[in-house]
Amino acid sequence: MGPDERALLLEAFDSNWIAPLGPHVDAFEREIAARVGVGAAAALSSGTAGLHLALVLLGVGPGDEVIVSDLTFAASANVVRYVGATPVFVDAHEATWTMDPGLLGEAIADGLRRGKLPKAIIAVDLYGQSADYDRLRAVADPHGIPVIQDASESLGATYRGRPAGIEGVFGVFSFNGNKILTTSGGGVLISNDTAAIAEARTLASQARDPAPHYQHSKIGYNYRLSNLLAAIGRGQLRALDSRVAARRANFAWYRERLGDRAGWDFMPEASYGACTRWLTCVTIDPTSAGVDTEKVRLALADDDIEARPLWKPMHLQPIFRECRLFGGAVGRRLFERGLCLPSGSSLTEAERLRVLAGIERAGRRPGGAS
Ligand SMILES: Cc1ncc(COP(=O)(O)O)c(C=O)c1O
């Protein structure tokens, strides 16, 4: 948090707008929409809420199938269950770590053969890197399947020169505590379909009909963002560019010192865009590196430094075991070998050196790769 966040939060507090609506919510929506160059934005209590509302607005319901990136955080797939539909998972492409357009084509063809055209696609931008939407849409558009861009992790990235988030019918950002821009918890649904965003705001406010009394013709949700948190978000947004630069500097720093080591590889940056490097992600091949991911993670933990494995693919999650899967080997390998290094926007040189020392210690631990 910086001084802008503090000043805006205190302004919101003193104004007594302590509610899931208010001037900061309206301003935050306008500022996010302007920042990414999209028609409208609905500020919500989480990114998950945004994905859920996108499916509701697209009319996805029981019996439907939705194609989802296999390598992601569970929220991308959980929302499919919220509406009673079934996720179908598509593996990542080696070169981008995001949804493989070739496998998406196979998944759609399989759906057609079974007489089950997917109702929507949730493509995930991973660790700050956009999926390749031109190629995904070249496969999806001829069938009229809408794409939802789960840009929860990619605010501040670009895709073919455009800000990330606006390649699908809907886009979603998360402002969860671990993201580059945070409101502690929060999210936003964006679209060029301004009527749909107006409807999202209604659904997110318990779908109250325009009547003086309490009347409801639809099922609604309590999904709006608090005015206090929107004030924080506005301050955060002002610092977004410098924080993305800090994340990219972390990545460059680690790569300079570890990139030449045998068996160590860094997450590739796709040629079509700029990744925010939300987290610096590496893969470690235990045969050539002499250490494995778990050993590095534990050596860092010894010094109270948190590093985490990459997302565990959805098809390996007990809850989604029965779901259809196209590919799977890329995500599995990334999960087995991948590690997210400490990547905060305010990481100091001394802290990064401590991480490096922990990695050196892992190499000296007895027993080689565990
Ligand atoms: C890819 C992805 N999708 C969805 C979400 C859900 O966002 P939230 O935590 O704001 O609900 C997150 C992060 O938390 C995420 O990383």
PDB file of N, CA and C in Angstrom, residues 6-100:
ATOM      1  N   ARG A   6      -3.886   5.217   1.019  1.00  0.00           N
ATOM      2  CA  ARG A   6      -4.234   5.682   2.367  1.00  0.00           C
ATOM      3  C   ARG A   6      -5.142   6.923   2.305  1.00  0.00           C
ATOM      4  N   ALA A   7      -4.753   7.880   1.453  1.00  0.00           N
ATOM      5  CA  ALA A   7      -5.520   9.126   1.356  1.00  0.00           C
ATOM      6  C   ALA A   7      -6.933   8.850   0.837  1.00  0.00           C
ATOM      7  N   LEU A   8      -7.032   7.998  -0.182  1.00  0.00           N
ATOM      8  CA  LEU A   8      -8.350   7.710  -0.766  1.00  0.00           C
ATOM      9  C   LEU A   8      -9.216   6.912   0.213  1.00  0.00           C
ATOM     10  N   LEU A   9      -8.591   5.974   0.928  1.00  0.00           N
ATOM     11  CA  LEU A   9      -9.346   5.182   1.902  1.00  0.00           C
ATOM     12  C   LEU A   9      -9.899   6.084   3.010  1.00  0.00           C
ATOM     13  N   LEU A  10      -9.061   6.997   3.499  1.00  0.00           N
ATOM     14  CA  LEU A  10      -9.523   7.897   4.568  1.00  0.00           C
ATOM     15  C   LEU A  10     -10.621   8.825   4.051  1.00  0.00           C
ATOM     16  N   GLU A  11     -10.490   9.225   2.812  1.00  0.00           N
ATOM     17  CA  GLU A  11     -11.541  10.079   2.215  1.00  0.00           C
ATOM     18  C   GLU A  11     -12.857   9.311   2.178  1.00  0.00           C
ATOM     19  N   ALA A  12     -12.786   8.039   1.776  1.00  0.00           N
ATOM     20  CA  ALA A  12     -13.997   7.211   1.718  1.00  0.00           C
ATOM     21  C   ALA A  12     -14.582   7.038   3.120  1.00  0.00           C
ATOM     22  N   PHE A  13     -13.710   6.803   4.083  1.00  0.00           N
ATOM     23  CA  PHE A  13     -14.159   6.604   5.466  1.00  0.00           C
ATOM     24  C   PHE A  13     -14.858   7.868   5.982  1.00  0.00           C
ATOM     25  N   ASP A  14     -14.197   9.010   5.779  1.00  0.00           N
ATOM     26  CA  ASP A  14     -14.742  10.266   6.303  1.00  0.00           C
ATOM     27  C   ASP A  14     -16.038  10.659   5.612  1.00  0.00           C
ATOM     28  N   SER A  15     -16.217  10.199   4.370  1.00  0.00           N
ATOM     29  CA  SER A  15     -17.441  10.552   3.640  1.00  0.00           C
ATOM     30  C   SER A  15     -18.634   9.735   4.135  1.00  0.00           C
ATOM     31  N   ASN A  16     -18.338   8.680   4.930  1.00  0.00           N
ATOM     32  CA  ASN A  16     -19.378   7.809   5.499  1.00  0.00           C
ATOM     33  C   ASN A  16     -20.072   6.917   4.458  1.00  0.00           C
ATOM     34  N   TRP A  17     -19.483   6.798   3.264  1.00  0.00           N
ATOM     35  CA  TRP A  17     -19.999   5.854   2.267  1.00  0.00           C
ATOM     36  C   TRP A  17     -19.414   4.478   2.582  1.00  0.00           C
ATOM     37  N   ILE A  18     -19.962   3.828   3.606  1.00  0.00           N
ATOM     38  CA  ILE A  18     -19.429   2.525   4.007  1.00  0.00           C
ATOM     39  C   ILE A  18     -20.448   1.492   3.525  1.00  0.00           C
ATOM     40  N   ALA A  19     -20.385   1.165   2.254  1.00  0.00           N
ATOM     41  CA  ALA A  19     -21.414   0.314   1.647  1.00  0.00           C
ATOM     42  C   ALA A  19     -20.858  -0.297   0.373  1.00  0.00           C
ATOM     43  N   PRO A  20     -21.527  -1.336  -0.132  1.00  0.00           N
ATOM     44  CA  PRO A  20     -21.073  -1.913  -1.408  1.00  0.00           C
ATOM     45  C   PRO A  20     -21.573  -1.096  -2.591  1.00  0.00           C
ATOM     46  N   LEU A  21     -21.511   0.195  -2.460  1.00  0.00           N
ATOM     47  CA  LEU A  21     -21.780   1.147  -3.539  1.00  0.00           C
ATOM     48  C   LEU A  21     -21.262   2.491  -3.078  1.00  0.00           C
ATOM     49  N   GLY A  22     -21.151   3.453  -3.987  1.00  0.00           N
ATOM     50  CA  GLY A  22     -20.654   4.762  -3.585  1.00  0.00           C
ATOM     51  C   GLY A  22     -19.761   5.349  -4.657  1.00  0.00           C
ATOM     52  N   PRO A  23     -19.317   6.590  -4.437  1.00  0.00           N
ATOM     53  CA  PRO A  23     -18.571   7.290  -5.481  1.00  0.00           C
ATOM     54  C   PRO A  23     -17.255   6.621  -5.863  1.00  0.00           C
ATOM     55  N   HIS A  24     -16.585   5.960  -4.912  1.00  0.00           N
ATOM     56  CA  HIS A  24     -15.317   5.312  -5.265  1.00  0.00           C
ATOM     57  C   HIS A  24     -15.546   4.065  -6.123  1.00  0.00           C
ATOM     58  N   VAL A  25     -16.669   3.379  -5.893  1.00  0.00           N
ATOM     59  CA  VAL A  25     -16.990   2.213  -6.734  1.00  0.00           C
ATOM     60  C   VAL A  25     -17.195   2.688  -8.172  1.00  0.00           C
ATOM     61  N   ASP A  26     -17.982   3.748  -8.335  1.00  0.00           N
ATOM     62  CA  ASP A  26     -18.251   4.271  -9.686  1.00  0.00           C
ATOM     63  C   ASP A  26     -16.957   4.746 -10.351  1.00  0.00           C
ATOM     64  N   ALA A  27     -16.143   5.461  -9.588  1.00  0.00           N
ATOM     65  CA  ALA A  27     -14.900   6.006 -10.166  1.00  0.00           C
ATOM     66  C   ALA A  27     -13.928   4.872 -10.502  1.00  0.00           C
ATOM     67  N   PHE A  28     -13.834   3.876  -9.622  1.00  0.00           N
ATOM     68  CA  PHE A  28     -12.927   2.749  -9.869  1.00  0.00           C
ATOM     69  C   PHE A  28     -13.340   2.038 -11.162  1.00  0.00           C
ATOM     70  N   GLU A  29     -14.642   1.841 -11.334  1.00  0.00           N
ATOM     71  CA  GLU A  29     -15.121   1.187 -12.566  1.00  0.00           C
ATOM     72  C   GLU A  29     -14.734   1.998 -13.800  1.00  0.00           C
ATOM     73  N   ARG A  30     -14.910   3.299 -13.724  1.00  0.00           N
ATOM     74  CA  ARG A  30     -14.560   4.159 -14.866  1.00  0.00           C
ATOM     75  C   ARG A  30     -13.064   4.094 -15.137  1.00  0.00           C
ATOM     76  N   GLU A  31     -12.282   4.122 -14.068  1.00  0.00           N
ATOM     77  CA  GLU A  31     -10.811   4.170 -14.240  1.00  0.00           C
ATOM     78  C   GLU A  31     -10.264   2.844 -14.770  1.00  0.00           C
ATOM     79  N   ILE A  32     -10.825   1.731 -14.300  1.00  0.00           N
ATOM     80  CA  ILE A  32     -10.390   0.421 -14.822  1.00  0.00           C
ATOM     81  C   ILE A  32     -10.757   0.321 -16.304  1.00  0.00           C
ATOM     82  N   ALA A  33     -12.003   0.722 -16.633  1.00  0.00           N
ATOM     83  CA  ALA A  33     -12.459   0.631 -18.026  1.00  0.00           C
ATOM     84  C   ALA A  33     -11.573   1.492 -18.931  1.00  0.00           C
ATOM     85  N   ALA A  34     -11.216   2.692 -18.446  1.00  0.00           N
ATOM     86  CA  ALA A  34     -10.361   3.578 -19.241  1.00  0.00           C
ATOM     87  C   ALA A  34      -8.971   2.972 -19.384  1.00  0.00           C
ATOM     88  N   ARG A  35      -8.477   2.410 -18.322  1.00  0.00           N
ATOM     89  CA  ARG A  35      -7.111   1.848 -18.335  1.00  0.00           C
ATOM     90  C   ARG A  35      -6.977   0.725 -19.383  1.00  0.00           C
ATOM     91  N   VAL A  36      -8.007  -0.144 -19.451  1.00  0.00           N
ATOM     92  CA  VAL A  36      -7.886  -1.248 -20.415  1.00  0.00           C
ATOM     93  C   VAL A  36      -8.585  -0.939 -21.735  1.00  0.00           C
ATOM     94  N   GLY A  37      -9.272   0.208 -21.809  1.00  0.00           N
ATOM     95  CA  GLY A  37      -9.903   0.584 -23.071  1.00  0.00           C
ATOM     96  C   GLY A  37     -11.095  -0.296 -23.417  1.00  0.00           C
ATOM     97  N   VAL A  38     -11.978  -0.466 -22.433  1.00  0.00           N
ATOM     98  CA  VAL A  38     -13.145  -1.322 -22.635  1.00  0.00           C
ATOM     99  C   VAL A  38     -14.408  -0.521 -22.308  1.00  0.00           C
ATOM    100  N   GLY A  39     -15.546  -0.965 -22.841  1.00  0.00           N
ATOM    101  CA  GLY A  39     -16.796  -0.222 -22.697  1.00  0.00           C
ATOM    102  C   GLY A  39     -17.229   0.016 -21.261  1.00  0.00           C
ATOM    103  N   ALA A  40     -17.176  -1.015 -20.425  1.00  0.00           N
ATOM    104  CA  ALA A  40     -17.690  -0.864 -19.058  1.00  0.00           C
ATOM    105  C   ALA A  40     -17.093  -1.916 -18.147  1.00  0.00           C
ATOM    106  N   ALA A  41     -17.165  -1.604 -16.832  1.00  0.00           N
ATOM    107  CA  ALA A  41     -16.625  -2.507 -15.813  1.00  0.00           C
ATOM    108  C   ALA A  41     -17.594  -2.557 -14.637  1.00  0.00           C
ATOM    109  N   ALA A  42     -17.743  -3.730 -14.035  1.00  0.00           N
ATOM    110  CA  ALA A  42     -18.539  -3.873 -12.806  1.00  0.00           C
ATOM    111  C   ALA A  42     -17.596  -4.315 -11.699  1.00  0.00           C
ATOM    112  N   ALA A  43     -17.472  -3.491 -10.664  1.00  0.00           N
ATOM    113  CA  ALA A  43     -16.570  -3.819  -9.546  1.00  0.00           C
ATOM    114  C   ALA A  43     -17.271  -4.812  -8.620  1.00  0.00           C
ATOM    115  N   LEU A  44     -16.565  -5.878  -8.299  1.00  0.00           N
ATOM    116  CA  LEU A  44     -17.186  -6.997  -7.577  1.00  0.00           C
ATOM    117  C   LEU A  44     -16.338  -7.410  -6.368  1.00  0.00           C
ATOM    118  N   SER A  45     -16.912  -8.308  -5.581  1.00  0.00           N
ATOM    119  CA  SER A  45     -16.233  -8.738  -4.354  1.00  0.00           C
ATOM    120  C   SER A  45     -15.076  -9.689  -4.622  1.00  0.00           C
ATOM    121  N   SER A  46     -14.994 -10.265  -5.817  1.00  0.00           N
ATOM    122  CA  SER A  46     -13.874 -11.159  -6.147  1.00  0.00           C
ATOM    123  C   SER A  46     -13.821 -11.409  -7.649  1.00  0.00           C
ATOM    124  N   GLY A  47     -12.703 -11.929  -8.093  1.00  0.00           N
ATOM    125  CA  GLY A  47     -12.607 -12.369  -9.487  1.00  0.00           C
ATOM    126  C   GLY A  47     -13.515 -13.561  -9.730  1.00  0.00           C
ATOM    127  N   THR A  48     -13.617 -14.431  -8.739  1.00  0.00           N
ATOM    128  CA  THR A  48     -14.497 -15.599  -8.861  1.00  0.00           C
ATOM    129  C   THR A  48     -15.929 -15.151  -9.150  1.00  0.00           C
ATOM    130  N   ALA A  49     -16.372 -14.108  -8.445  1.00  0.00           N
ATOM    131  CA  ALA A  49     -17.720 -13.577  -8.680  1.00  0.00           C
ATOM    132  C   ALA A  49     -17.862 -13.120 -10.137  1.00  0.00           C
ATOM    133  N   GLY A  50     -16.813 -12.503 -10.669  1.00  0.00           N
ATOM    134  CA  GLY A  50     -16.848 -12.043 -12.058  1.00  0.00           C
ATOM    135  C   GLY A  50     -17.000 -13.193 -13.030  1.00  0.00           C
ATOM    136  N   LEU A  51     -16.237 -14.269 -12.805  1.00  0.00           N
ATOM    137  CA  LEU A  51     -16.346 -15.441 -13.694  1.00  0.00           C
ATOM    138  C   LEU A  51     -17.730 -16.062 -13.583  1.00  0.00           C
ATOM    139  N   HIS A  52     -18.247 -16.146 -12.361  1.00  0.00           N
ATOM    140  CA  HIS A  52     -19.584 -16.718 -12.156  1.00  0.00           C
ATOM    141  C   HIS A  52     -20.635 -15.896 -12.905  1.00  0.00           C
ATOM    142  N   LEU A  53     -20.576 -14.574 -12.737  1.00  0.00           N
ATOM    143  CA  LEU A  53     -21.569 -13.726 -13.412  1.00  0.00           C
ATOM    144  C   LEU A  53     -21.442 -13.818 -14.935  1.00  0.00           C
ATOM    145  N   ALA A  54     -20.213 -13.953 -15.432  1.00  0.00           N
ATOM    146  CA  ALA A  54     -20.031 -14.082 -16.896  1.00  0.00           C
ATOM    147  C   ALA A  54     -20.794 -15.309 -17.394  1.00  0.00           C
ATOM    148  N   LEU A  55     -20.697 -16.410 -16.667  1.00  0.00           N
ATOM    149  CA  LEU A  55     -21.411 -17.626 -17.093  1.00  0.00           C
ATOM    150  C   LEU A  55     -22.921 -17.430 -16.990  1.00  0.00           C
ATOM    151  N   VAL A  56     -23.370 -16.786 -15.915  1.00  0.00           N
ATOM    152  CA  VAL A  56     -24.812 -16.530 -15.754  1.00  0.00           C
ATOM    153  C   VAL A  56     -25.311 -15.671 -16.918  1.00  0.00           C
ATOM    154  N   LEU A  57     -24.547 -14.624 -17.255  1.00  0.00           N
ATOM    155  CA  LEU A  57     -24.964 -13.711 -18.326  1.00  0.00           C
ATOM    156  C   LEU A  57     -24.972 -14.404 -19.692  1.00  0.00           C
ATOM    157  N   LEU A  58     -24.122 -15.412 -19.839  1.00  0.00           N
ATOM    158  CA  LEU A  58     -24.101 -16.156 -21.110  1.00  0.00           C
ATOM    159  C   LEU A  58     -25.139 -17.278 -21.121  1.00  0.00           C
ATOM    160  N   GLY A  59     -25.899 -17.395 -20.058  1.00  0.00           N
ATOM    161  CA  GLY A  59     -26.983 -18.384 -20.017  1.00  0.00           C
ATOM    162  C   GLY A  59     -26.487 -19.812 -19.854  1.00  0.00           C
ATOM    163  N   VAL A  60     -25.300 -19.986 -19.303  1.00  0.00           N
ATOM    164  CA  VAL A  60     -24.785 -21.350 -19.088  1.00  0.00           C
ATOM    165  C   VAL A  60     -25.513 -21.962 -17.898  1.00  0.00           C
ATOM    166  N   GLY A  61     -25.933 -23.200 -18.055  1.00  0.00           N
ATOM    167  CA  GLY A  61     -26.718 -23.818 -16.987  1.00  0.00           C
ATOM    168  C   GLY A  61     -26.528 -25.321 -16.930  1.00  0.00           C
ATOM    169  N   PRO A  62     -27.362 -25.989 -16.139  1.00  0.00           N
ATOM    170  CA  PRO A  62     -27.247 -27.441 -15.963  1.00  0.00           C
ATOM    171  C   PRO A  62     -27.256 -28.179 -17.304  1.00  0.00           C
ATOM    172  N   GLY A  63     -26.366 -29.157 -17.431  1.00  0.00           N
ATOM    173  CA  GLY A  63     -26.303 -29.954 -18.660  1.00  0.00           C
ATOM    174  C   GLY A  63     -25.326 -29.397 -19.676  1.00  0.00           C
ATOM    175  N   ASP A  64     -24.924 -28.126 -19.513  1.00  0.00           N
ATOM    176  CA  ASP A  64     -23.982 -27.527 -20.473  1.00  0.00           C
ATOM    177  C   ASP A  64     -22.539 -27.927 -20.163  1.00  0.00           C
ATOM    178  N   GLU A  65     -21.690 -27.805 -21.193  1.00  0.00           N
ATOM    179  CA  GLU A  65     -20.248 -28.000 -20.994  1.00  0.00           C
ATOM    180  C   GLU A  65     -19.514 -26.687 -21.254  1.00  0.00           C
ATOM    181  N   VAL A  66     -18.483 -26.454 -20.471  1.00  0.00           N
ATOM    182  CA  VAL A  66     -17.652 -25.257 -20.633  1.00  0.00           C
ATOM    183  C   VAL A  66     -16.196 -25.698 -20.686  1.00  0.00           C
ATOM    184  N   ILE A  67     -15.487 -25.256 -21.720  1.00  0.00           N
ATOM    185  CA  ILE A  67     -14.065 -25.597 -21.837  1.00  0.00           C
ATOM    186  C   ILE A  67     -13.248 -24.628 -20.972  1.00  0.00           C
ATOM    187  N   VAL A  68     -12.336 -25.189 -20.185  1.00  0.00           N
ATOM    188  CA  VAL A  68     -11.549 -24.391 -19.238  1.00  0.00           C
ATOM    189  C   VAL A  68     -10.067 -24.788 -19.368  1.00  0.00           C
ATOM    190  N   SER A  69      -9.174 -23.823 -19.196  1.00  0.00           N
ATOM    191  CA  SER A  69      -7.738 -24.133 -19.145  1.00  0.00           C
ATOM    192  C   SER A  69      -7.494 -25.125 -18.018  1.00  0.00           C
ATOM    193  N   ASP A  70      -6.690 -26.159 -18.314  1.00  0.00           N
ATOM    194  CA  ASP A  70      -6.408 -27.180 -17.307  1.00  0.00           C
ATOM    195  C   ASP A  70      -5.432 -26.662 -16.250  1.00  0.00           C
ATOM    196  N   LEU A  71      -4.459 -25.862 -16.704  1.00  0.00           N
ATOM    197  CA  LEU A  71      -3.438 -25.351 -15.789  1.00  0.00           C
ATOM    198  C   LEU A  71      -3.888 -23.987 -15.279  1.00  0.00           C
ATOM    199  N   THR A  72      -4.481 -23.981 -14.097  1.00  0.00           N
ATOM    200  CA  THR A  72      -5.028 -22.748 -13.539  1.00  0.00           C
ATOM    201  C   THR A  72      -5.308 -22.936 -12.066  1.00  0.00           C
ATOM    202  N   PHE A  73      -5.776 -21.872 -11.440  1.00  0.00           N
ATOM    203  CA  PHE A  73      -6.275 -21.931 -10.070  1.00  0.00           C
ATOM    204  C   PHE A  73      -7.721 -22.423 -10.119  1.00  0.00           C
ATOM    205  N   ALA A  74      -8.128 -23.172  -9.105  1.00  0.00           N
ATOM    206  CA  ALA A  74      -9.422 -23.865  -9.126  1.00  0.00           C
ATOM    207  C   ALA A  74     -10.626 -22.953  -9.374  1.00  0.00           C
ATOM    208  N   ALA A  75     -10.503 -21.667  -9.030  1.00  0.00           N
ATOM    209  CA  ALA A  75     -11.653 -20.766  -9.192  1.00  0.00           C
ATOM    210  C   ALA A  75     -12.145 -20.746 -10.642  1.00  0.00           C
ATOM    211  N   SER A  76     -11.217 -20.857 -11.608  1.00  0.00           N
ATOM    212  CA  SER A  76     -11.609 -20.807 -13.033  1.00  0.00           C
ATOM    213  C   SER A  76     -12.578 -21.926 -13.371  1.00  0.00           C
ATOM    214  N   ALA A  77     -12.441 -23.070 -12.702  1.00  0.00           N
ATOM    215  CA  ALA A  77     -13.281 -24.234 -12.997  1.00  0.00           C
ATOM    216  C   ALA A  77     -14.450 -24.360 -12.018  1.00  0.00           C
ATOM    217  N   ASN A  78     -14.249 -23.918 -10.786  1.00  0.00           N
ATOM    218  CA  ASN A  78     -15.333 -24.034  -9.798  1.00  0.00           C
ATOM    219  C   ASN A  78     -16.610 -23.336 -10.263  1.00  0.00           C
ATOM    220  N   VAL A  79     -16.433 -22.182 -10.932  1.00  0.00           N
ATOM    221  CA  VAL A  79     -17.614 -21.403 -11.331  1.00  0.00           C
ATOM    222  C   VAL A  79     -18.489 -22.179 -12.316  1.00  0.00           C
ATOM    223  N   VAL A  80     -17.866 -23.089 -13.070  1.00  0.00           N
ATOM    224  CA  VAL A  80     -18.652 -23.902 -14.017  1.00  0.00           C
ATOM    225  C   VAL A  80     -19.619 -24.781 -13.219  1.00  0.00           C
ATOM    226  N   ARG A  81     -19.133 -25.287 -12.098  1.00  0.00           N
ATOM    227  CA  ARG A  81     -19.992 -26.083 -11.209  1.00  0.00           C
ATOM    228  C   ARG A  81     -21.079 -25.224 -10.550  1.00  0.00           C
ATOM    229  N   TYR A  82     -20.733 -23.971 -10.243  1.00  0.00           N
ATOM    230  CA  TYR A  82     -21.735 -23.094  -9.595  1.00  0.00           C
ATOM    231  C   TYR A  82     -23.019 -23.029 -10.427  1.00  0.00           C
ATOM    232  N   VAL A  83     -22.878 -23.048 -11.770  1.00  0.00           N
ATOM    233  CA  VAL A  83     -24.076 -22.921 -12.617  1.00  0.00           C
ATOM    234  C   VAL A  83     -24.603 -24.299 -13.041  1.00  0.00           C
ATOM    235  N   GLY A  84     -24.051 -25.347 -12.460  1.00  0.00           N
ATOM    236  CA  GLY A  84     -24.568 -26.699 -12.729  1.00  0.00           C
ATOM    237  C   GLY A  84     -24.037 -27.304 -14.019  1.00  0.00           C
ATOM    238  N   ALA A  85     -23.027 -26.669 -14.633  1.00  0.00           N
ATOM    239  CA  ALA A  85     -22.466 -27.187 -15.890  1.00  0.00           C
ATOM    240  C   ALA A  85     -21.224 -28.030 -15.595  1.00  0.00           C
ATOM    241  N   THR A  86     -20.645 -28.589 -16.666  1.00  0.00           N
ATOM    242  CA  THR A  86     -19.509 -29.503 -16.519  1.00  0.00           C
ATOM    243  C   THR A  86     -18.286 -28.928 -17.221  1.00  0.00           C
ATOM    244  N   PRO A  87     -17.151 -28.855 -16.525  1.00  0.00           N
ATOM    245  CA  PRO A  87     -15.937 -28.384 -17.199  1.00  0.00           C
ATOM    246  C   PRO A  87     -15.291 -29.466 -18.061  1.00  0.00           C
ATOM    247  N   VAL A  88     -14.711 -29.031 -19.178  1.00  0.00           N
ATOM    248  CA  VAL A  88     -13.901 -29.897 -20.046  1.00  0.00           C
ATOM    249  C   VAL A  88     -12.536 -29.217 -20.095  1.00  0.00           C
ATOM    250  N   PHE A  89     -11.470 -29.941 -19.766  1.00  0.00           N
ATOM    251  CA  PHE A  89     -10.184 -29.280 -19.609  1.00  0.00           C
ATOM    252  C   PHE A  89      -9.289 -29.417 -20.836  1.00  0.00           C
ATOM    253  N   VAL A  90      -8.591 -28.319 -21.139  1.00  0.00           N
ATOM    254  CA  VAL A  90      -7.662 -28.282 -22.267  1.00  0.00           C
ATOM    255  C   VAL A  90      -6.285 -27.867 -21.733  1.00  0.00           C
ATOM    256  N   ASP A  91      -5.290 -28.634 -22.097  1.00  0.00           N
ATOM    257  CA  ASP A  91      -3.922 -28.454 -21.605  1.00  0.00           C
ATOM    258  C   ASP A  91      -3.305 -27.142 -22.099  1.00  0.00           C
ATOM    259  N   ALA A  92      -2.199 -26.810 -21.474  1.00  0.00           N
ATOM    260  CA  ALA A  92      -1.426 -25.622 -21.856  1.00  0.00           C
ATOM    261  C   ALA A  92      -0.485 -25.949 -23.017  1.00  0.00           C
ATOM    262  N   HIS A  93      -0.097 -24.908 -23.751  1.00  0.00           N
ATOM    263  CA  HIS A  93       0.940 -25.057 -24.772  1.00  0.00           C
ATOM    264  C   HIS A  93       2.297 -24.781 -24.117  1.00  0.00           C
ATOM    265  N   GLU A  94       3.251 -25.601 -24.489  1.00  0.00           N
ATOM    266  CA  GLU A  94       4.615 -25.511 -23.945  1.00  0.00           C
ATOM    267  C   GLU A  94       5.201 -24.092 -24.053  1.00  0.00           C
ATOM    268  N   ALA A  95       4.920 -23.424 -25.165  1.00  0.00           N
ATOM    269  CA  ALA A  95       5.594 -22.152 -25.449  1.00  0.00           C
ATOM    270  C   ALA A  95       4.989 -20.971 -24.692  1.00  0.00           C
ATOM    271  N   THR A  96       3.760 -21.137 -24.181  1.00  0.00           N
ATOM    272  CA  THR A  96       3.105 -19.995 -23.521  1.00  0.00           C
ATOM    273  C   THR A  96       2.583 -20.324 -22.123  1.00  0.00           C
ATOM    274  N   TRP A  97       2.454 -21.607 -21.822  1.00  0.00           N
ATOM    275  CA  TRP A  97       1.852 -22.100 -20.579  1.00  0.00           C
ATOM    276  C   TRP A  97       0.352 -21.772 -20.502  1.00  0.00           C
ATOM    277  N   THR A  98      -0.219 -21.310 -21.592  1.00  0.00           N
ATOM    278  CA  THR A  98      -1.657 -21.024 -21.615  1.00  0.00           C
ATOM    279  C   THR A  98      -2.349 -21.970 -22.605  1.00  0.00           C
ATOM    280  N   MET A  99      -3.681 -21.877 -22.699  1.00  0.00           N
ATOM    281  CA  MET A  99      -4.471 -22.864 -23.447  1.00  0.00           C
ATOM    282  C   MET A  99      -3.932 -23.094 -24.868  1.00  0.00           C
ATOM    283  N   ASP A 100      -3.762 -24.375 -25.210  1.00  0.00           N
ATOM    284  CA  ASP A 100      -3.230 -24.773 -26.514  1.00  0.00           C
ATOM    285  C   ASP A 100      -4.355 -24.693 -27.556  1.00  0.00           C
TER     286      ASP A 100
END
